[in-house]
PDB file of C-alpha atoms in Angstrom:
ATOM      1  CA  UNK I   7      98.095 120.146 127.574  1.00  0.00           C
ATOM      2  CA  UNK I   8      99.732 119.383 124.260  1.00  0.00           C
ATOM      3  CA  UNK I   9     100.058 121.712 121.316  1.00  0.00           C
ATOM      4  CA  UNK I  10     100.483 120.889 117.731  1.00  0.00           C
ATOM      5  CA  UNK I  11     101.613 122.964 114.959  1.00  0.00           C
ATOM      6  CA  UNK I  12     100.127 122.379 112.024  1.00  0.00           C
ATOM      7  CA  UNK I  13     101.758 123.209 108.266  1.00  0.00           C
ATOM      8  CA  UNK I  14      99.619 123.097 105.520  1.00  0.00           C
ATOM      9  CA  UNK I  15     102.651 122.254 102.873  1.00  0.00           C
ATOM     10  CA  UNK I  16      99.790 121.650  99.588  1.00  0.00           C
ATOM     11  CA  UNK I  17      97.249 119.128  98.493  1.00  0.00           C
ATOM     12  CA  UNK I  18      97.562 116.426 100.919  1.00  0.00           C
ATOM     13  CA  UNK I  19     101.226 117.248 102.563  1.00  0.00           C
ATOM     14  CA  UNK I  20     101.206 118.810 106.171  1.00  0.00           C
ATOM     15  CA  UNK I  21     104.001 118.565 108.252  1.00  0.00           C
ATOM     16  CA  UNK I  22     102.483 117.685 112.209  1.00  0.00           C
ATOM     17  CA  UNK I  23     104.714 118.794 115.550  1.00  0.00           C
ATOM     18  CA  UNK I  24     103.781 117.883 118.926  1.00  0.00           C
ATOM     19  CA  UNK I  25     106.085 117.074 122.018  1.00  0.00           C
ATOM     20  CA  UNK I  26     108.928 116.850 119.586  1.00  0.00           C
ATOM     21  CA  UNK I  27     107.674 114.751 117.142  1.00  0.00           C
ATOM     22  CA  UNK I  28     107.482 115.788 113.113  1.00  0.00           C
ATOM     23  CA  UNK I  29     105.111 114.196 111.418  1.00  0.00           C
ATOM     24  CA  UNK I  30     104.244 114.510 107.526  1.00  0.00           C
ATOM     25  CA  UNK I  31     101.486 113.276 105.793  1.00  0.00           C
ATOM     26  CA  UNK I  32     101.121 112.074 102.307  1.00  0.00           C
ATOM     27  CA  UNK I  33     104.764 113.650 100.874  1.00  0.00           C
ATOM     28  CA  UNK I  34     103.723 115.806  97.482  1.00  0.00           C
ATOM     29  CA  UNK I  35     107.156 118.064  96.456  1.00  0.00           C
ATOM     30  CA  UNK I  36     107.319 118.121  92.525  1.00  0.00           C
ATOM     31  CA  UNK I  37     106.945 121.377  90.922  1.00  0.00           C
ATOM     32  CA  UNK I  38     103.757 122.231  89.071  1.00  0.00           C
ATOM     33  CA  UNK I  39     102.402 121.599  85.571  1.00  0.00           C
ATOM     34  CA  UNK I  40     103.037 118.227  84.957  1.00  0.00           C
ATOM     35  CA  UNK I  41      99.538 115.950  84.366  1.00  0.00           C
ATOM     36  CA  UNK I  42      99.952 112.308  85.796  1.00  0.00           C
ATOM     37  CA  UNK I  43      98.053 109.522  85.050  1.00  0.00           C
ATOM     38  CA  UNK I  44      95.790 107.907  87.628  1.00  0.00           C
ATOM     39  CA  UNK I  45      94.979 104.646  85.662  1.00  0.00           C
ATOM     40  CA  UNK I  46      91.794 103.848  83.942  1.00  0.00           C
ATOM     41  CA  UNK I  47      91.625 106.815  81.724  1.00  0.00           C
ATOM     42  CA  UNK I  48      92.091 109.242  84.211  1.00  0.00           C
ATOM     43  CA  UNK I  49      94.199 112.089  85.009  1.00  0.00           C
ATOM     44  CA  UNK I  50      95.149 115.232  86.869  1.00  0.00           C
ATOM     45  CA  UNK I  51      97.425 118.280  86.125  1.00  0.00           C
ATOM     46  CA  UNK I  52      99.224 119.402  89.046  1.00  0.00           C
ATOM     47  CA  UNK I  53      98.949 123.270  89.584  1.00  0.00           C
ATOM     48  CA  UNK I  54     100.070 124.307  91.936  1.00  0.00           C
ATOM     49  CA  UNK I  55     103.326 123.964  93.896  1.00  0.00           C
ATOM     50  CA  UNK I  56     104.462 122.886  97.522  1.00  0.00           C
ATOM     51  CA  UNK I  57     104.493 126.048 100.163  1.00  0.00           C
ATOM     52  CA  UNK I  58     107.883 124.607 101.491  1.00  0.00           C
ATOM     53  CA  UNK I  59     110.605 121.954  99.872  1.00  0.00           C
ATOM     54  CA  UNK I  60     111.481 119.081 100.878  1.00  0.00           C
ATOM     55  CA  UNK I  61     115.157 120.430 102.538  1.00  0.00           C
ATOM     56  CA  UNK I  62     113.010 123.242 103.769  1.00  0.00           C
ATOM     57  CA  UNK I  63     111.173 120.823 106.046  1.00  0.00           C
ATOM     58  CA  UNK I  64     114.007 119.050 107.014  1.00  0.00           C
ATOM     59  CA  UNK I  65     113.650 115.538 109.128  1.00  0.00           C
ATOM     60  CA  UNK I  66     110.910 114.057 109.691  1.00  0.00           C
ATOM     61  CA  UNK I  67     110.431 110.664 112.370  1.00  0.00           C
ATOM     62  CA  UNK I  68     107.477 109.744 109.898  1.00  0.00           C
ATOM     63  CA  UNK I  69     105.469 109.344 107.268  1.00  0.00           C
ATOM     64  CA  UNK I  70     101.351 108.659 107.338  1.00  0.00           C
ATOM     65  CA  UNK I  71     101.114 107.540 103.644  1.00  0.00           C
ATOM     66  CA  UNK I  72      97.251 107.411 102.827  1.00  0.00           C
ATOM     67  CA  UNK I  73      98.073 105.877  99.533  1.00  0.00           C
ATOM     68  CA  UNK I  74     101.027 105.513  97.208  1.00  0.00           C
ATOM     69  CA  UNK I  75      99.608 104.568  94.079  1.00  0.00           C
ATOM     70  CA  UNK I  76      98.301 108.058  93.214  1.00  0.00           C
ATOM     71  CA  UNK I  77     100.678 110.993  92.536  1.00  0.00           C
ATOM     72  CA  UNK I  78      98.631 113.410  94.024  1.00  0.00           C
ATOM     73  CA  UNK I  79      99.292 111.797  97.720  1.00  0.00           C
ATOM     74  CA  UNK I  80     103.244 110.509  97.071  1.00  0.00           C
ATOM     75  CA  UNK I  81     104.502 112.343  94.158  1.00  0.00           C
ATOM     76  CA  UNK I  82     108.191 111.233  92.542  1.00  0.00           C
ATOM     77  CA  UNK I  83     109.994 114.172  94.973  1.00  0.00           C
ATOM     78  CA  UNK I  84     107.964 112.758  97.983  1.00  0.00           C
ATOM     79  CA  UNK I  85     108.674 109.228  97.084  1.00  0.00           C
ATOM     80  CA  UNK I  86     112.196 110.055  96.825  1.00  0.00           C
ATOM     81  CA  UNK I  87     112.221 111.398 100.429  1.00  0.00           C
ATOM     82  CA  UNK I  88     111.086 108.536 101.983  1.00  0.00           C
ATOM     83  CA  UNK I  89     114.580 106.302 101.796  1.00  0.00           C
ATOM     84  CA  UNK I  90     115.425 108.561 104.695  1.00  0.00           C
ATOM     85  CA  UNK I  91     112.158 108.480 106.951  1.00  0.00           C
ATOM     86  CA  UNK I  92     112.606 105.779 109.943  1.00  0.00           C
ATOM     87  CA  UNK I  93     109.413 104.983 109.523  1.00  0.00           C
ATOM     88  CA  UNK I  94     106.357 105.172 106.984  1.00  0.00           C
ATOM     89  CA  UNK I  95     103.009 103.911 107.814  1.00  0.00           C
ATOM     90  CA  UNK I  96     100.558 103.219 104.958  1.00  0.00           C
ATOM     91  CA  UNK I  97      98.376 100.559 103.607  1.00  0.00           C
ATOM     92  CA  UNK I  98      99.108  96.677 103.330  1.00  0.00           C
ATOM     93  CA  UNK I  99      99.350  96.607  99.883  1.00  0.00           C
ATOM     94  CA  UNK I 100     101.382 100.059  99.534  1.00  0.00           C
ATOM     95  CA  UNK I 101     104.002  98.623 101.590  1.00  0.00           C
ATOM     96  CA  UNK I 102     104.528  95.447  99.654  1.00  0.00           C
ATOM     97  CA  UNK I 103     105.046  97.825  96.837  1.00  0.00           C
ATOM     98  CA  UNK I 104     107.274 100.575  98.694  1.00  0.00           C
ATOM     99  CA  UNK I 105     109.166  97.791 100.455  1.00  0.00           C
ATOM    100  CA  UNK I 106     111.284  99.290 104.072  1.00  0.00           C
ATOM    101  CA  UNK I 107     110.951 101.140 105.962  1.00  0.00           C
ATOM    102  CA  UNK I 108     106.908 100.788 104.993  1.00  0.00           C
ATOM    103  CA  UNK I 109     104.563  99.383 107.562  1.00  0.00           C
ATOM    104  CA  UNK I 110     101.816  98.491 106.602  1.00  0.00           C
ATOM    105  CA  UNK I 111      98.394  98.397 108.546  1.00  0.00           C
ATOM    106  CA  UNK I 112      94.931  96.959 108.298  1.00  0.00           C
ATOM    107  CA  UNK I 113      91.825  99.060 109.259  1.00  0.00           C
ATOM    108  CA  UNK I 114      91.856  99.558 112.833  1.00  0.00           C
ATOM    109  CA  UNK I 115      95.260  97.907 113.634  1.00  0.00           C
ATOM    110  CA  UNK I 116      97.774 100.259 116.169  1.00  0.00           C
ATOM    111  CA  UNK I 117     101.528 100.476 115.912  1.00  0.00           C
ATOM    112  CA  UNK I 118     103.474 103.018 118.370  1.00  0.00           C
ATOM    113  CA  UNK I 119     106.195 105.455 117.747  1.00  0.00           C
ATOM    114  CA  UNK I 120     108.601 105.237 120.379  1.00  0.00           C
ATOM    115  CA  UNK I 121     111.680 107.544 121.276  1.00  0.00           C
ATOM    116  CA  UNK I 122     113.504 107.752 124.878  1.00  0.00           C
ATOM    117  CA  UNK I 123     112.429 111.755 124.948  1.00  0.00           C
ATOM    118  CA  UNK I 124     108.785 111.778 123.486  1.00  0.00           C
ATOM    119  CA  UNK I 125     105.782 110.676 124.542  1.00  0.00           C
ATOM    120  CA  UNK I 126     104.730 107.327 122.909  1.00  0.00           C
ATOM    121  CA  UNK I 127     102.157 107.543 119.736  1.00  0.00           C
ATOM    122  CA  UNK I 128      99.866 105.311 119.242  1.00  0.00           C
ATOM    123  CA  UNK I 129      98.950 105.340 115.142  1.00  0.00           C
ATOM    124  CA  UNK I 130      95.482 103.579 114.915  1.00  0.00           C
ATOM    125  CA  UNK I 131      94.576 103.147 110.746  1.00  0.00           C
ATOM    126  CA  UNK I 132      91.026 104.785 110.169  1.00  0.00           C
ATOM    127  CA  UNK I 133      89.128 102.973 106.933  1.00  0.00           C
ATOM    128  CA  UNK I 134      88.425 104.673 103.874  1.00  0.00           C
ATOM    129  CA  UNK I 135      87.088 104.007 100.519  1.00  0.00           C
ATOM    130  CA  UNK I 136      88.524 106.362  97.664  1.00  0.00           C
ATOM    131  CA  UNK I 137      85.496 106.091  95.455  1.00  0.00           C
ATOM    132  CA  UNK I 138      81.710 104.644  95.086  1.00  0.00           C
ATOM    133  CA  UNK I 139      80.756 100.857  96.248  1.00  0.00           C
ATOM    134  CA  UNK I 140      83.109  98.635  94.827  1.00  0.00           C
ATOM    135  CA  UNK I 141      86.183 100.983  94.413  1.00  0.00           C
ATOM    136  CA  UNK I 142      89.045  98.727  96.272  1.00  0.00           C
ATOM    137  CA  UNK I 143      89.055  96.368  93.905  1.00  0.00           C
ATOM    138  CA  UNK I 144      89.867  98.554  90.831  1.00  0.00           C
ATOM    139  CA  UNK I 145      91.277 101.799  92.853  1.00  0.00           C
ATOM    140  CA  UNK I 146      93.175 100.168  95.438  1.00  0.00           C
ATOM    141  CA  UNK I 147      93.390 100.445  99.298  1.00  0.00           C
ATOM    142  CA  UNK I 148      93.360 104.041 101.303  1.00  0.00           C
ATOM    143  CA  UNK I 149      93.744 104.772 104.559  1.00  0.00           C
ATOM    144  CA  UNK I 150      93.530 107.409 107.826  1.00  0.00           C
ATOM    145  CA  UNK I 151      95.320 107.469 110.629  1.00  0.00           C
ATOM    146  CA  UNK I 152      94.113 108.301 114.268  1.00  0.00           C
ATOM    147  CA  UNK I 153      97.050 109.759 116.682  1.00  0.00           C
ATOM    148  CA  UNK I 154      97.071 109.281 120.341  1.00  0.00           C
ATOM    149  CA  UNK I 155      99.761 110.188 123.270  1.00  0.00           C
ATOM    150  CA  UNK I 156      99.553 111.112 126.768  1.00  0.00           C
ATOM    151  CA  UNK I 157      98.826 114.149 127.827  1.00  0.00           C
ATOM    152  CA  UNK I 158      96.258 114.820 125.001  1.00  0.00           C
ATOM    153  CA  UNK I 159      93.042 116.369 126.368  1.00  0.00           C
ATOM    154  CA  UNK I 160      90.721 117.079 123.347  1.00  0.00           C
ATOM    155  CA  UNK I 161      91.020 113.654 121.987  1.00  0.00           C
ATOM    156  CA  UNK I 162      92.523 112.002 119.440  1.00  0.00           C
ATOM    157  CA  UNK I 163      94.006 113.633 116.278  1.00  0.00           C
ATOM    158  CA  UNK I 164      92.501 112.256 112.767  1.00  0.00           C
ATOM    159  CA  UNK I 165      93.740 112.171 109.608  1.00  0.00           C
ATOM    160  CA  UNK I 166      91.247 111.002 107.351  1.00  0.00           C
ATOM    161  CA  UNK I 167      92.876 110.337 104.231  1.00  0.00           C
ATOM    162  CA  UNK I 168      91.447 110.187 100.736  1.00  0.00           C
ATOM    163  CA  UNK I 169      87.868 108.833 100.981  1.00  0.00           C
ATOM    164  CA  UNK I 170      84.760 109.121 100.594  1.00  0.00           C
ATOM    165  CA  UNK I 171      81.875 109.617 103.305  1.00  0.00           C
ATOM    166  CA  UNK I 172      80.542 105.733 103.841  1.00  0.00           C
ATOM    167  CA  UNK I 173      79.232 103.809 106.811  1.00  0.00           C
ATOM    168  CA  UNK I 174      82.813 102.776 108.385  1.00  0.00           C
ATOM    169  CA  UNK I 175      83.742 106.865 108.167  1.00  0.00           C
ATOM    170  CA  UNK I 176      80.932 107.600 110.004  1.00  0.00           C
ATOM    171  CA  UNK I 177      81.486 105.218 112.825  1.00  0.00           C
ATOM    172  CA  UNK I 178      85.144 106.276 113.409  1.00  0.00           C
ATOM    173  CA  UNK I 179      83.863 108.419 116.221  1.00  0.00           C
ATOM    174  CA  UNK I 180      82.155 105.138 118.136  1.00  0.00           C
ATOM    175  CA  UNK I 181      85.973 104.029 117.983  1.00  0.00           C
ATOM    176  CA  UNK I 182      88.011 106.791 118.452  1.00  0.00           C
ATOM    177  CA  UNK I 183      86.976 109.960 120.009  1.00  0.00           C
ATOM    178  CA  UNK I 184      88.377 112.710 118.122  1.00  0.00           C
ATOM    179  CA  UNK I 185      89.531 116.151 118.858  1.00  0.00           C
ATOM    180  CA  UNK I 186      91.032 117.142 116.106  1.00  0.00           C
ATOM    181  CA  UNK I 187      90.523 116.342 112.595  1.00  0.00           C
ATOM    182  CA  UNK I 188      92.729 116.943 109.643  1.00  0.00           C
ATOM    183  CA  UNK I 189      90.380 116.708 107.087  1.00  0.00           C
ATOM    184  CA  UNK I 190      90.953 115.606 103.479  1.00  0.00           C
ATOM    185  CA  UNK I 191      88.181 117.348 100.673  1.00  0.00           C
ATOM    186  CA  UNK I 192      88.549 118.456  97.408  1.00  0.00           C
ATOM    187  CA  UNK I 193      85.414 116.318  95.854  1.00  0.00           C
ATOM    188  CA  UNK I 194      87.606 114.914  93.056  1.00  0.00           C
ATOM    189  CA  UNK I 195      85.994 113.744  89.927  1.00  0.00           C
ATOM    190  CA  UNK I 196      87.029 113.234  86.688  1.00  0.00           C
ATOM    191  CA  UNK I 197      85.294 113.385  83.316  1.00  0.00           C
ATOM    192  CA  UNK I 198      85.771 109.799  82.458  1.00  0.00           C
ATOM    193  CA  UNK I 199      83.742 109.088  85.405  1.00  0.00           C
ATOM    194  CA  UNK I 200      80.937 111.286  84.984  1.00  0.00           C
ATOM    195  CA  UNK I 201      79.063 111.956  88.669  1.00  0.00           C
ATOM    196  CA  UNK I 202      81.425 109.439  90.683  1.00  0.00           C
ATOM    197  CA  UNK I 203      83.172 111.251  93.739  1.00  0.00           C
ATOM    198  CA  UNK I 204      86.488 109.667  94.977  1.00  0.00           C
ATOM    199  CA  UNK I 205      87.044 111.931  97.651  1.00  0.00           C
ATOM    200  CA  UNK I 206      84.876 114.493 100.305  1.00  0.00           C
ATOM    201  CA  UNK I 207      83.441 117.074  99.415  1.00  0.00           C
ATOM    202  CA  UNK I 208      83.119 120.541 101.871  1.00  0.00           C
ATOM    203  CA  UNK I 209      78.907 119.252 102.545  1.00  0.00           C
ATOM    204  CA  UNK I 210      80.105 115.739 103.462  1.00  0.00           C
ATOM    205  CA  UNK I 211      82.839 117.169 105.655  1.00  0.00           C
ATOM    206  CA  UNK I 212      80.229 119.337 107.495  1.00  0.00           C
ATOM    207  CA  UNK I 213      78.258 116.142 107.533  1.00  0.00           C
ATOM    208  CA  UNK I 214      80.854 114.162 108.851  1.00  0.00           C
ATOM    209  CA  UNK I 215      81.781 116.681 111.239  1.00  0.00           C
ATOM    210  CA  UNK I 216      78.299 116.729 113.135  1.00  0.00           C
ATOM    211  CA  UNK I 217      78.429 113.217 114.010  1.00  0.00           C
ATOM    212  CA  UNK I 218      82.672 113.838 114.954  1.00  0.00           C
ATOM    213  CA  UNK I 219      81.989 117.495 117.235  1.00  0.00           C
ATOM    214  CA  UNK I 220      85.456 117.910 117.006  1.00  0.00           C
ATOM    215  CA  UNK I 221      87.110 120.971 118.609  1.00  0.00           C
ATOM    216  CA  UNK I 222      88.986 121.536 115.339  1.00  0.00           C
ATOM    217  CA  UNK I 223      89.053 121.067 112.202  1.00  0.00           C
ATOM    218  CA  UNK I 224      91.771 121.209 109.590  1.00  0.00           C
ATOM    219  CA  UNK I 225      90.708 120.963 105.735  1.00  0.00           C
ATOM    220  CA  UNK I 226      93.433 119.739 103.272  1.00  0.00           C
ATOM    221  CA  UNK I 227      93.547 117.894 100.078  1.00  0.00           C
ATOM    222  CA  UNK I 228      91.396 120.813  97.928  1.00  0.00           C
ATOM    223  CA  UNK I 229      93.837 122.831  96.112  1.00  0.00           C
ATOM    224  CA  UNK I 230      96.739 122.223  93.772  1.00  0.00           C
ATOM    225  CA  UNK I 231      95.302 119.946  91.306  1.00  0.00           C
ATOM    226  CA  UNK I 232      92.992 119.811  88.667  1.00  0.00           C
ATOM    227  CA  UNK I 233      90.842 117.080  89.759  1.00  0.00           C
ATOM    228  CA  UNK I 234      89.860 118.514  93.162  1.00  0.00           C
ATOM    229  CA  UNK I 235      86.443 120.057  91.274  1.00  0.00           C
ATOM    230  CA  UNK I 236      84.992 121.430  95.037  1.00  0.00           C
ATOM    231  CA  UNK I 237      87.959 123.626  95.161  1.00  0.00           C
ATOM    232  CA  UNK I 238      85.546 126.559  94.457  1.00  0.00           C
ATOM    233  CA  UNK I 239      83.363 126.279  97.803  1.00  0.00           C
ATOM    234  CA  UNK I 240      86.511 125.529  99.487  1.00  0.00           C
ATOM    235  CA  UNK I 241      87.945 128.980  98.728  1.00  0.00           C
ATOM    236  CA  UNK I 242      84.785 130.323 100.707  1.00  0.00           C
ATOM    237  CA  UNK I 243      86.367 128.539 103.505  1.00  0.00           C
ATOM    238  CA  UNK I 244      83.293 127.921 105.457  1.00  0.00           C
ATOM    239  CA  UNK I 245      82.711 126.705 108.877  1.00  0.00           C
ATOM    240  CA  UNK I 246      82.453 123.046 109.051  1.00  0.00           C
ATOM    241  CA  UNK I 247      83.304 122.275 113.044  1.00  0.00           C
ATOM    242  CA  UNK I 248      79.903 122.475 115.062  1.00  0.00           C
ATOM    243  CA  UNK I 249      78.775 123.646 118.113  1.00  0.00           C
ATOM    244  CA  UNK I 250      81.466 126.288 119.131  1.00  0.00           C
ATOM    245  CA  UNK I 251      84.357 124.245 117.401  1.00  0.00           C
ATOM    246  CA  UNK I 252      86.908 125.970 114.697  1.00  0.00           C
ATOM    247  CA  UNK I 253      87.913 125.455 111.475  1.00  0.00           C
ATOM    248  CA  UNK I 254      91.132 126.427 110.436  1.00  0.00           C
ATOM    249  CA  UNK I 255      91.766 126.979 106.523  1.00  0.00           C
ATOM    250  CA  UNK I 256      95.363 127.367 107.463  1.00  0.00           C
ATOM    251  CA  UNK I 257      97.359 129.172 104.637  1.00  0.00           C
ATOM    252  CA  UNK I 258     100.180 127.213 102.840  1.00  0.00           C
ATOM    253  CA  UNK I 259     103.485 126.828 104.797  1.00  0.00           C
ATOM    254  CA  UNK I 260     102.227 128.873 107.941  1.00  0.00           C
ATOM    255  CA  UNK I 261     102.234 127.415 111.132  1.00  0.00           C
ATOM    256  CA  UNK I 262      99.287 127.183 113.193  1.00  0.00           C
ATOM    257  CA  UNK I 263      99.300 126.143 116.604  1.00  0.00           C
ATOM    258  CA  UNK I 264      96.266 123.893 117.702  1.00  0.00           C
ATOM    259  CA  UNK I 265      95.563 122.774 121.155  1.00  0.00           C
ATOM    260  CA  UNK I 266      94.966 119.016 121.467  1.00  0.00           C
TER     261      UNK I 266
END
């Protein structure tokens, strides 16, 4: 049975160890109170700060990069870090723009990590949609990423990514059965926008999570920033795994360990 330890670093960022692998996802390390732009007359004011820095998390043998076009997933500190990740796996059009060591995938294509004294992961991309019907073509690709290895015995690991709860979300179970899910929320809207949702909120993870029955469940992605407007029901930290699963609301930079 494999363990992993999971670090909840801020907003998206969570740094993933199993069998001696170190996995981070979606590298956020600037300071707080700077407001970026997110194109289209939107914007978000970062408030909070990362639970460890970058030097405090030392190497990493990747990167699961839902996005890079939005500061809230790769910030300028995280995108600064990534010249010395061996590899970084992230959309097809993100890695055209982020150039090597990027690798980009398409929804439901696999790529492996390999090392001589590791167990081999298989990284499957999940699809996502960061916003209503039509979104791609004016917010850009997202992604999730599902994690198998041998020697796993709840199932796969999932990291959703930014996106909202459509059709292909919902049939990522029929394709991968998961075990554990690190779960991105936060129900970000923005004013320009009125009603539109661009990311999960805490109902439509519990939603998601009924059809998933995964044994655990790891929220992220809804705190830190201005624009995560279901930040308030996330600080109630409510169960979301069914049927005797967990839900960890792990507190920033504290290791928890998570059989998988």
């Amino acid at each position: 049975m494999s363990t992993l330890t999971f670090t909840h670093i801020g907003g998206p960022t969570a740094l993933l160890e199993v069998d001696g692998w170190r996995i981070l996802t979606d590298p956020t390390f600037d300071a707080p109170g700077r407001t970026y732009k997110f194109g289209w007359g939107t914007s978000s004011r970062k408030t909070t700060g990362p639970a460890l820095s970058v030097e405090e998390v030392g190497e990493v043998d990747a990167v699961l990069l839902s996005h890079d076009h939005h500061a809230d997933n790769l910030d300028d500190a995280g995108r600064a870090m990534l010249a010395g990740v061996p590899a970084v796996l992230t959309t097809v059009p993100g890695a055209r723009r982020l150039g090597a060591p990027a690798q980009g995938l398409h929804p439901w294509e696999t790529t492996t990590l390999t090392h001589p004294d590791r167990p081999t992961l298989t990284v499957t991309a999940t699809p996502g949609r960061h916003g209503p019907v039509g979104a791609r073509a004016i917010i850009g690709a997202v992604t999730g990423f599902g994690l198998t290895w041998e020697g796993q015995q709840h199932g796969a690991v999932w990291v959703t990514g930014d996106t909202v709860l459509t059709s292909e979300v919902r049939r990522v179970p029929e394709r991968l059965q998961v075990g554990t899910v690190v779960l991105h929320l936060g129900g970000v809207r923005f004013p320009t926008t009125g009603p539109l949702r661009y990311t999960m909120t805490v109902v439509d993870g519990r939603e998601l999570c009924r059809e998933l029955r995964p044994r655990t469940v790891l929220p992220v992605h809804h705190e830190g920033w201005s624009h995560f407007l279901d930040s308030a029901a996330a600080l109630q930290r409510p169960e979301l795994a069914p049927d005797g699963g967990s839900t960890v609301w792990a507190e920033r930079g504290k290791p928890q360990a998570v059989e998988v």
